[in-house]
Short mmCIF file of C-alpha atoms in Angstrom, two decimals:
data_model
loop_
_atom_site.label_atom_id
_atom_site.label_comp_id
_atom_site.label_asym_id
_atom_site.label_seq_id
_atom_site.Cartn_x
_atom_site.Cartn_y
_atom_site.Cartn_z
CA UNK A 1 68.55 113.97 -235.82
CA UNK A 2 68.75 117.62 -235.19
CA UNK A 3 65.34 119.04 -234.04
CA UNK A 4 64.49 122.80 -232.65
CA UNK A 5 61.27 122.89 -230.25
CA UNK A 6 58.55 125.24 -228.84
CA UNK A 7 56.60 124.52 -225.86
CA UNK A 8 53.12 125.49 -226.21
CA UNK A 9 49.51 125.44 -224.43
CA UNK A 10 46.33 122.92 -225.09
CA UNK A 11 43.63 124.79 -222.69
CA UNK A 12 45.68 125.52 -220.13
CA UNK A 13 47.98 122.95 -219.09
CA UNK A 14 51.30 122.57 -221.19
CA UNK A 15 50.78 119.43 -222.79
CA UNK A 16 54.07 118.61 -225.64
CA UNK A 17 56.47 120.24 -227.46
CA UNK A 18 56.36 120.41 -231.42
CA UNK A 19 59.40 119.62 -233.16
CA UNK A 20 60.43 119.66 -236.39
CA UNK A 21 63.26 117.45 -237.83
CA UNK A 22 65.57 118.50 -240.66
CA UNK A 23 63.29 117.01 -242.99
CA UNK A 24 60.48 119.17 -241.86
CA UNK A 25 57.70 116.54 -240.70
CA UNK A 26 56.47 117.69 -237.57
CA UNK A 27 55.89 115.64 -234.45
CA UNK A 28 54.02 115.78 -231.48
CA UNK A 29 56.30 115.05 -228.34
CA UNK A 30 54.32 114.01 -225.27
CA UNK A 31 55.55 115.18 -222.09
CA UNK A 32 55.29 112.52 -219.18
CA UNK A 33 53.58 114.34 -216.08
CA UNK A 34 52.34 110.51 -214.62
CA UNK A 35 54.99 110.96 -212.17
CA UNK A 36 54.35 114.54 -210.36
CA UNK A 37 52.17 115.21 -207.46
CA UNK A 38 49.17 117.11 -207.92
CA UNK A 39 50.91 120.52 -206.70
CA UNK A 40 53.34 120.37 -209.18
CA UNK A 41 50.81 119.56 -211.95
CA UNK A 42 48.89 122.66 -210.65
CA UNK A 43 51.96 124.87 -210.69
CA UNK A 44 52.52 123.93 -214.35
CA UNK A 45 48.98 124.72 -215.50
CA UNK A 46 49.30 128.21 -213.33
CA UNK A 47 52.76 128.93 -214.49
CA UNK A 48 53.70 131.66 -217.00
CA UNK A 49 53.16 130.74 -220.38
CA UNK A 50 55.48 131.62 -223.53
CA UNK A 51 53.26 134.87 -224.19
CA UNK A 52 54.61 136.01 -221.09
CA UNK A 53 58.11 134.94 -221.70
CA UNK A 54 57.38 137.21 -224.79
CA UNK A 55 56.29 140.20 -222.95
CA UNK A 56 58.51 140.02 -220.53
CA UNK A 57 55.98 139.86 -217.80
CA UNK A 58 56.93 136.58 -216.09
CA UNK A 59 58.52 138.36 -213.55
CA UNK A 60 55.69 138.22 -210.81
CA UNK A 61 55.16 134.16 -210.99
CA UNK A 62 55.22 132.65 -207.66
CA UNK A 63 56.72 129.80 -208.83
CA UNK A 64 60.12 131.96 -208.81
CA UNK A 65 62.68 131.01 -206.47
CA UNK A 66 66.11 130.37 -205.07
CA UNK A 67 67.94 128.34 -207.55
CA UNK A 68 69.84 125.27 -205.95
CA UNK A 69 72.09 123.09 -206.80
CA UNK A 70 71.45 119.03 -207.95
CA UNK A 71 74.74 116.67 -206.49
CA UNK A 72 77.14 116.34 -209.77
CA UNK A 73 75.66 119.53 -211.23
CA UNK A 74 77.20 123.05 -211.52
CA UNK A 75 74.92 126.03 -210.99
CA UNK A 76 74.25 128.05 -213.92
CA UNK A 77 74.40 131.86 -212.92
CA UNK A 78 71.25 133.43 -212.72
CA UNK A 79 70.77 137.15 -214.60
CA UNK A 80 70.57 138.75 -211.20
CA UNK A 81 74.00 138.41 -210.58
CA UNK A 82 75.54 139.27 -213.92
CA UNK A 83 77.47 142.01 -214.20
CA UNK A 84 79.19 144.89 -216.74
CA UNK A 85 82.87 144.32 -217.67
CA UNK A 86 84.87 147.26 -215.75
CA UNK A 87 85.51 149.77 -217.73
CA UNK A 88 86.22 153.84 -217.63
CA UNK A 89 88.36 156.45 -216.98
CA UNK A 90 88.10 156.71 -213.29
CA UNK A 91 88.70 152.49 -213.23
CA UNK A 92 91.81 152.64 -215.42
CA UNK A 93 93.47 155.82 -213.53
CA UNK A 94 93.00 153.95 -210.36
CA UNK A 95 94.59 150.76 -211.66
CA UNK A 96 97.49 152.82 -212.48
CA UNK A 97 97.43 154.47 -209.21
CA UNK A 98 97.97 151.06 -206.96
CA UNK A 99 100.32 149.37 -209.25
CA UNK A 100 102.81 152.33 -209.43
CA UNK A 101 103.00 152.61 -205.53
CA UNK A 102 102.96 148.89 -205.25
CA UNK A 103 99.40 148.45 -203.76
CA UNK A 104 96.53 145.78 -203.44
CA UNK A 105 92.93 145.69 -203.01
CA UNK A 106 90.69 143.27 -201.91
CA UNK A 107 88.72 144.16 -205.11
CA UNK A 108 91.12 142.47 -207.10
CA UNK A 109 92.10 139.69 -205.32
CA UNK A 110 88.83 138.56 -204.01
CA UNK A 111 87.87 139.01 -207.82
CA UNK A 112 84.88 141.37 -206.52
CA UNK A 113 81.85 141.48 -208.77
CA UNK A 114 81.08 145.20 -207.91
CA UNK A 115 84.52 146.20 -208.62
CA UNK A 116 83.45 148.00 -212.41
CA UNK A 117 81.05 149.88 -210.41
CA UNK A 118 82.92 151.12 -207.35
CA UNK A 119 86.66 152.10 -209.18
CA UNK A 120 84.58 153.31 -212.02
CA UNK A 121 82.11 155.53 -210.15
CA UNK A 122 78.43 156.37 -210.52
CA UNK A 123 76.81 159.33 -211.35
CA UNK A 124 78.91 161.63 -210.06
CA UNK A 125 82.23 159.98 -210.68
CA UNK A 126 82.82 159.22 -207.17
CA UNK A 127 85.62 155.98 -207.61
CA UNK A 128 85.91 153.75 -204.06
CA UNK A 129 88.77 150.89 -203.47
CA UNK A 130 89.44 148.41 -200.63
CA UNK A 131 92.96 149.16 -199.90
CA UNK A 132 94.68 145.35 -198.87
CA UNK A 133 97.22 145.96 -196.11
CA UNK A 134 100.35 143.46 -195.28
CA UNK A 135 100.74 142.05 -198.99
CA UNK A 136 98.77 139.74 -201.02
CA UNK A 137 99.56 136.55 -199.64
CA UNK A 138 97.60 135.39 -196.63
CA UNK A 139 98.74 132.58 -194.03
CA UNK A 140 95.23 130.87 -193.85
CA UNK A 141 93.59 128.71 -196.71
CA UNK A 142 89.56 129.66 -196.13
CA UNK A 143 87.46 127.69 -198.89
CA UNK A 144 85.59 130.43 -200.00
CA UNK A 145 88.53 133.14 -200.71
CA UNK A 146 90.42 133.55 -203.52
CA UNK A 147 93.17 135.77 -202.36
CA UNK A 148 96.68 133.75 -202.58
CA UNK A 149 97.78 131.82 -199.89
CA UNK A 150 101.74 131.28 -198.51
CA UNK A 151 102.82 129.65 -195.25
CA UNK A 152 105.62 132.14 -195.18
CA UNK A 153 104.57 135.51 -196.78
CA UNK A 154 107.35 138.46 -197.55
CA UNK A 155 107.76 140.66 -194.58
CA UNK A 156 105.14 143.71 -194.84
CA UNK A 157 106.44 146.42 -196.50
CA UNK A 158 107.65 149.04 -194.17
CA UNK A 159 106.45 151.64 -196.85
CA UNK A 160 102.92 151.04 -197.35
CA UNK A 161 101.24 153.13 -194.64
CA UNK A 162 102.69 156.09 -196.05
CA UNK A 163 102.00 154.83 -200.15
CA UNK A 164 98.36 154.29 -199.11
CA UNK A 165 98.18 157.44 -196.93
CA UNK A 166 99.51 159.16 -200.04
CA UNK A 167 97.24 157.44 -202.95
CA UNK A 168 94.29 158.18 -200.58
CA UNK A 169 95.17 161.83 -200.48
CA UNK A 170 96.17 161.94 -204.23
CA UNK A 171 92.31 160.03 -204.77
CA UNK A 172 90.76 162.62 -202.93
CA UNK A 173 88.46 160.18 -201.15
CA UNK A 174 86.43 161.14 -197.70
CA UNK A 175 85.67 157.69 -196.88
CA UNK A 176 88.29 154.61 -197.37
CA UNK A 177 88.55 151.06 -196.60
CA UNK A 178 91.64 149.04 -195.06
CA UNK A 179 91.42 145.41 -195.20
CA UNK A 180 94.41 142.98 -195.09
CA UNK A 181 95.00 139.22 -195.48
CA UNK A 182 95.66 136.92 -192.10
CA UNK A 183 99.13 137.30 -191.18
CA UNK A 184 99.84 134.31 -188.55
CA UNK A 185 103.93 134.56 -189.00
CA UNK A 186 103.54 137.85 -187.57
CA UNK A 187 103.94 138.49 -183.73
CA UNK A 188 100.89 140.84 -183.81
CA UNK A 189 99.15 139.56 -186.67
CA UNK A 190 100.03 142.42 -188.38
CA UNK A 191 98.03 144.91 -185.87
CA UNK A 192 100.92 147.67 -185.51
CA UNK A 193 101.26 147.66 -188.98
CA UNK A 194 97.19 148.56 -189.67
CA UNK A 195 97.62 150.93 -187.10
CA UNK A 196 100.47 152.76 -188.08
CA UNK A 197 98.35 153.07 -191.57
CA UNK A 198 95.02 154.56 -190.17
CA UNK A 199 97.33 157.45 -188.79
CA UNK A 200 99.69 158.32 -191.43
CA UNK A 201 95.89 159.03 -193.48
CA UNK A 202 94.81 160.63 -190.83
CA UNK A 203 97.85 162.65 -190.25
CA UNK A 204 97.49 164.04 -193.80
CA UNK A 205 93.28 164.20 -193.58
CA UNK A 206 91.86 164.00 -190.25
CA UNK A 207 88.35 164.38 -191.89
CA UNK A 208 88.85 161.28 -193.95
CA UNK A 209 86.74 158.59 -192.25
CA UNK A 210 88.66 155.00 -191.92
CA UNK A 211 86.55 151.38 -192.04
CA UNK A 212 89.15 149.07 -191.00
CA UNK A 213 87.83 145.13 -191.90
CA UNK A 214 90.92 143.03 -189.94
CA UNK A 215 91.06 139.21 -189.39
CA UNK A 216 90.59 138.04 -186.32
CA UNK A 217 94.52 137.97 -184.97
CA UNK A 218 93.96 134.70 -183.90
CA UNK A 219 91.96 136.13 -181.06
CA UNK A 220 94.44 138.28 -179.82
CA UNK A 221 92.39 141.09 -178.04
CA UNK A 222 95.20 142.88 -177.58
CA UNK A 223 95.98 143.11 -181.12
CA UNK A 224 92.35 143.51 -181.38
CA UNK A 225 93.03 147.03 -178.99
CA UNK A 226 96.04 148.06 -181.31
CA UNK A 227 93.78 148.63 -184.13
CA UNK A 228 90.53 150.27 -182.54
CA UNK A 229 93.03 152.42 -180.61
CA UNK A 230 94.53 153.68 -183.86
CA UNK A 231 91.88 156.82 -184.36
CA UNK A 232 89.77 154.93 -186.90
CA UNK A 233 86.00 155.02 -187.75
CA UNK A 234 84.51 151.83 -187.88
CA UNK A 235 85.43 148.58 -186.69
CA UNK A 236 84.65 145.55 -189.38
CA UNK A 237 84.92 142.09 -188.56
CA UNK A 238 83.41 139.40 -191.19
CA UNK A 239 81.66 135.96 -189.26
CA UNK A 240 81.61 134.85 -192.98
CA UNK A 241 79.04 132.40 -192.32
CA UNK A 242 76.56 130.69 -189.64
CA UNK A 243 78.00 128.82 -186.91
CA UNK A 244 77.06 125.64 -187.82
CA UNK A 245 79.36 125.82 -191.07
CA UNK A 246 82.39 127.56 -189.89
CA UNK A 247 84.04 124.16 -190.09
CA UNK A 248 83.59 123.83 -193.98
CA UNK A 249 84.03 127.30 -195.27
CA UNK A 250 86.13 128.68 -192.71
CA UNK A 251 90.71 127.89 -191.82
CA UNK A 252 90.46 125.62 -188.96
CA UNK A 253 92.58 129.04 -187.28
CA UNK A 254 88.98 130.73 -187.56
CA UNK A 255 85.42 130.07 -185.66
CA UNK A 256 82.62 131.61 -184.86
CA UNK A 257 83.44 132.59 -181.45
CA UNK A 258 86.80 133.85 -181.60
CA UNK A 259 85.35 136.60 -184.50
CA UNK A 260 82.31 137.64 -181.96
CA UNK A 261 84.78 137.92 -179.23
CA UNK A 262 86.26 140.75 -181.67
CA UNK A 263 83.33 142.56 -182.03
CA UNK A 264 82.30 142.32 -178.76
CA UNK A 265 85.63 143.47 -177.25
CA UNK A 266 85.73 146.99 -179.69
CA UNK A 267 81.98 147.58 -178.57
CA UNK A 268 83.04 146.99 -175.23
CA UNK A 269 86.19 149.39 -175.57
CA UNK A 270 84.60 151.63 -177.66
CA UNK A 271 80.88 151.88 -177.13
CA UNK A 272 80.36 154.73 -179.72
CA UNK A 273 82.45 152.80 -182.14
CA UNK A 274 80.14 151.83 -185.13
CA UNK A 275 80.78 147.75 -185.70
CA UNK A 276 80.36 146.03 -188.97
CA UNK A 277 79.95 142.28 -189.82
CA UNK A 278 79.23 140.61 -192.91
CA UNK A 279 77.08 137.13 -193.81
CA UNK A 280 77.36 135.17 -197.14
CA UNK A 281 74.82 133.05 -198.19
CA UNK A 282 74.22 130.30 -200.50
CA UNK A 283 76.51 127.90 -198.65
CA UNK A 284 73.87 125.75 -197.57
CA UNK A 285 72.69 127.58 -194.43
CA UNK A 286 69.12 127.22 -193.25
CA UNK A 287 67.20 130.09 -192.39
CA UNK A 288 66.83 129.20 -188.64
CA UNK A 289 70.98 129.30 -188.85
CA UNK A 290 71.14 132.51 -190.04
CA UNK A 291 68.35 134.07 -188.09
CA UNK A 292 70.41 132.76 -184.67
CA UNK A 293 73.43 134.50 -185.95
CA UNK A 294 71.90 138.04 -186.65
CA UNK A 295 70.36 137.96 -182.92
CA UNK A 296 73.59 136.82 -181.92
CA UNK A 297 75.37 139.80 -183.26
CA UNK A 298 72.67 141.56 -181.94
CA UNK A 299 73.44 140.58 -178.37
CA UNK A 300 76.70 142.08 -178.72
CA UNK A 301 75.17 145.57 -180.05
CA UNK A 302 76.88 145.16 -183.78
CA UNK A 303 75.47 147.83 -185.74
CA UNK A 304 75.37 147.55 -189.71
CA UNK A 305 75.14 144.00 -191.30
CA UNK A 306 75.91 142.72 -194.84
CA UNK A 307 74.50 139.94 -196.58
CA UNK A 308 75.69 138.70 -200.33
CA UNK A 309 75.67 136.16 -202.47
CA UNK A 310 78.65 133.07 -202.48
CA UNK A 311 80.05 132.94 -205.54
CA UNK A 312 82.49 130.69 -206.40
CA UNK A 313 85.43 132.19 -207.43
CA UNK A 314 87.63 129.28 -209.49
CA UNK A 315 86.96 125.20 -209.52
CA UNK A 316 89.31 124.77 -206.58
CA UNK A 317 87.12 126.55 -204.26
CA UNK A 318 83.96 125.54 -202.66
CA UNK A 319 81.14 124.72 -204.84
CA UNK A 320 77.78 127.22 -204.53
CA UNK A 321 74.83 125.37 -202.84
CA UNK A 322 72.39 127.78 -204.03
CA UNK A 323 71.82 130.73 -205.63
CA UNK A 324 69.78 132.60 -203.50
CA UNK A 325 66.54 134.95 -204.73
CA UNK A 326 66.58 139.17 -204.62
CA UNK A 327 63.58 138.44 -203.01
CA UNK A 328 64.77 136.09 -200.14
CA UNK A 329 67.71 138.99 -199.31
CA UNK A 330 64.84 141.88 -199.31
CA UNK A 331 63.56 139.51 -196.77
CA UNK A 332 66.84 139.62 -194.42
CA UNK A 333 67.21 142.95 -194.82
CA UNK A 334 63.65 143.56 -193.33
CA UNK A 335 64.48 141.37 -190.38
CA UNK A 336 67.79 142.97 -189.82
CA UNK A 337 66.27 146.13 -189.49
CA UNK A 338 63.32 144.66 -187.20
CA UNK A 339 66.24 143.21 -185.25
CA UNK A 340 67.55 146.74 -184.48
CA UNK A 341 70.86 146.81 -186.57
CA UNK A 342 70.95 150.71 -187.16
CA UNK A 343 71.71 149.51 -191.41
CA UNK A 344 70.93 146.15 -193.23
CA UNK A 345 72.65 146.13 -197.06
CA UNK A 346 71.36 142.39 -197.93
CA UNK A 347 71.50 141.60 -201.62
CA UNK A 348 72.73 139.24 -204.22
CA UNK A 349 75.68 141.13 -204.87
CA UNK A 350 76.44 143.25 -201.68
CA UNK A 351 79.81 143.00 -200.15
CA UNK A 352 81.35 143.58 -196.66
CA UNK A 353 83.00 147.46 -198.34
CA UNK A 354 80.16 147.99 -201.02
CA UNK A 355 79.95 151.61 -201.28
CA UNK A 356 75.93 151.71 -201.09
CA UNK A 357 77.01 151.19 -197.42
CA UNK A 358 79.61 153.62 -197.13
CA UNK A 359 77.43 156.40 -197.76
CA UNK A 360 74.91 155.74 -194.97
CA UNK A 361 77.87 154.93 -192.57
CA UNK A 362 79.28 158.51 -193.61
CA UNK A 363 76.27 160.21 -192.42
CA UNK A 364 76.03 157.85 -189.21
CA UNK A 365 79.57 158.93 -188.48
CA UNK A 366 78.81 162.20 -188.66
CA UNK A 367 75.88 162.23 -186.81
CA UNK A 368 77.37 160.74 -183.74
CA UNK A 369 80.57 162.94 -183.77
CA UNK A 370 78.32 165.99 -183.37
CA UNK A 371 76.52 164.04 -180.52
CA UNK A 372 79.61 163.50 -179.09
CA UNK A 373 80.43 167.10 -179.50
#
């Protein structure tokens, strides 16, 4: 039997559901509450009722929360983290752009959810890309990533410095973003090769600002060196995650302390250098976990932090634990700024190169070249 229901309100505590069957009698379906605790009993007679639903006022119930996932279940995804399809003039010209000079972007291959709104600009058409140095194809499996992996990887192309240097210039962009997979066959890691790129865009703009985000070089601080020597603006490493799961999300090559040793070496280096990390959450971390890494990062003077949402990006990769509330990132961003970091971008859908970040950075940059000066 095919029946369609509506849950409504006796007093005020939901009490049934009415159904009607396909030959129209209707019944009275009695829910079983026998089994919940008092709490939960009183959270159903306070809850929202469908006039609110209605309305559209629901949205202040304090019954809202972080949605997590049951064992054997897959999260549905919440509204707060559904996005527009990419579309737009300023997304398709770019697309163009990187395939004719052969490029990636981390955009693309991490299958970014803010890509629609970075390549296709806001208000004032302003387009942004993650340029992804030293190929597509990393040497490390990490169980969150979707970028492909290859135990072997074609040798970098020689070219792409000067192709990236050149679509930069051609984009007209004061702010840009190099990123690049893990590169273990290489000597280096790739670090003379990320290098050589920051100048050749800097050789044809020295006002463009560079954000390099590099892997960890296997903890090579001399590759490390390489790349904050190379005239760039700000040095971004991702810890990914809290300690404690490093194991689980993380290539066995990476852990917690080699990618603080990174940051703390460029701060070290470079003390006006601005430093960049980046948290995801909804991995099942606890909030004591991730309040021990932001005062670790602390410790070693990182400046700007961003938090976002896991999302799983196909069935091979690891599963999300739990969708985390707006609500519970607002919070993280208020501690991260009690903490000290000089910016906090914490929300369901921020990213390590979201441009909402790249803007304040910008300004920051600014500001301390002129101190400097």
């Amino acid at each position: 039997m095919i029946s369609r229901g509506l849950s409504f309100k006796l007093g005020s505590v939901s009490t049934g559901t009415v159904s009607k069957s396909l030959c129209g009698s209707p019944v009275l379906v009695k829910r079983q509450y026998a089994n919940l605790t008092e709490e939960q009993k009183e959270r159903l007679a306070e809850g929202p009722g469908l006039e609110d639903f209605i309305s559209g006022d629901a949205s202040g119930y304090a019954g809202q929360e972080s949605i997590k996932r049951v064992k054997g279940e897959r999260l549905r995804l919440p509204d707060w983290l559904k996005t527009e399809i990419p579309v737009g003039k300023n997304f398709i010209a770019l697309k163009k752009s990187l395939r004719k000079l052969n490029l990636h972007t981390v955009c693309e291959e991490a299958k970014c959810p803010n890509i629609g709104e970075c390549w296709g600009g806001g208000e004032h058409a302003t387009a942004t890309a993650t340029i992804m140095v030293l190929g597509d194809q990393c040497t490390r499996g990490c169980r969150f990533c979707s970028v492909k992996t290859s135990r072997n990887p074609p040798p970098p192309d020689p070219m792409e410095p000067v192709n990236t240097a050149t679509a930069i210039a051609d984009w007209g962009l004061d702010y840009v973003v190099l990123t690049s997979v893990d590169r273990d066959d290489l000597p280096d890691g790739g670090a003379a090769h990320f290098a050589q790129t920051v100048r050749e865009i800097k050789s044809r703009n020295s006002s463009i600002l560079v954000e390099c985000l590099t892997p960890d070089f296997r903890g090579d601080l001399e590759a490390v060196t390489v790349v904050a020597d190379s005239g760039l603006d700000v040095y971004a490493h991702n810890m990914e995650t809290v300690e404690e799961l490093q194991w689980l999300v993380r290539d066995p090559r990476a852990n917690y302390k080699q990618s603080m040793s990174v940051l703390s070496h460029v701060k070290s280096r470079y003390p006006k250098m601005v430093t960049k990390t980046s948290i995801m959450l909804g991995l099942g971390e606890t909030d004591e976990q991730v309040m021990k890494t932001l005062e670790d990062l602390r410790q070693i003077d990182v400046d700007c932090l961003t938090l976002g949402q896991y999302m799983q990006p196909t069935k091979r990769h690891l599963k999300v634990k739990e969708y985390v509330h707006p609500d519970k990132f607002k919070y993280w961003e208020e501690i991260g700024n009690k903490l000290g970091f000089v910016y906090t971008a914490s929300g369901p859908l921020v990213r390590s190169s979201y441009k909402a970040g790249e803007f304040f950075l910008k300004n920051l940059l600014e500001k301390r070249k002129m101190e400097v000066k």
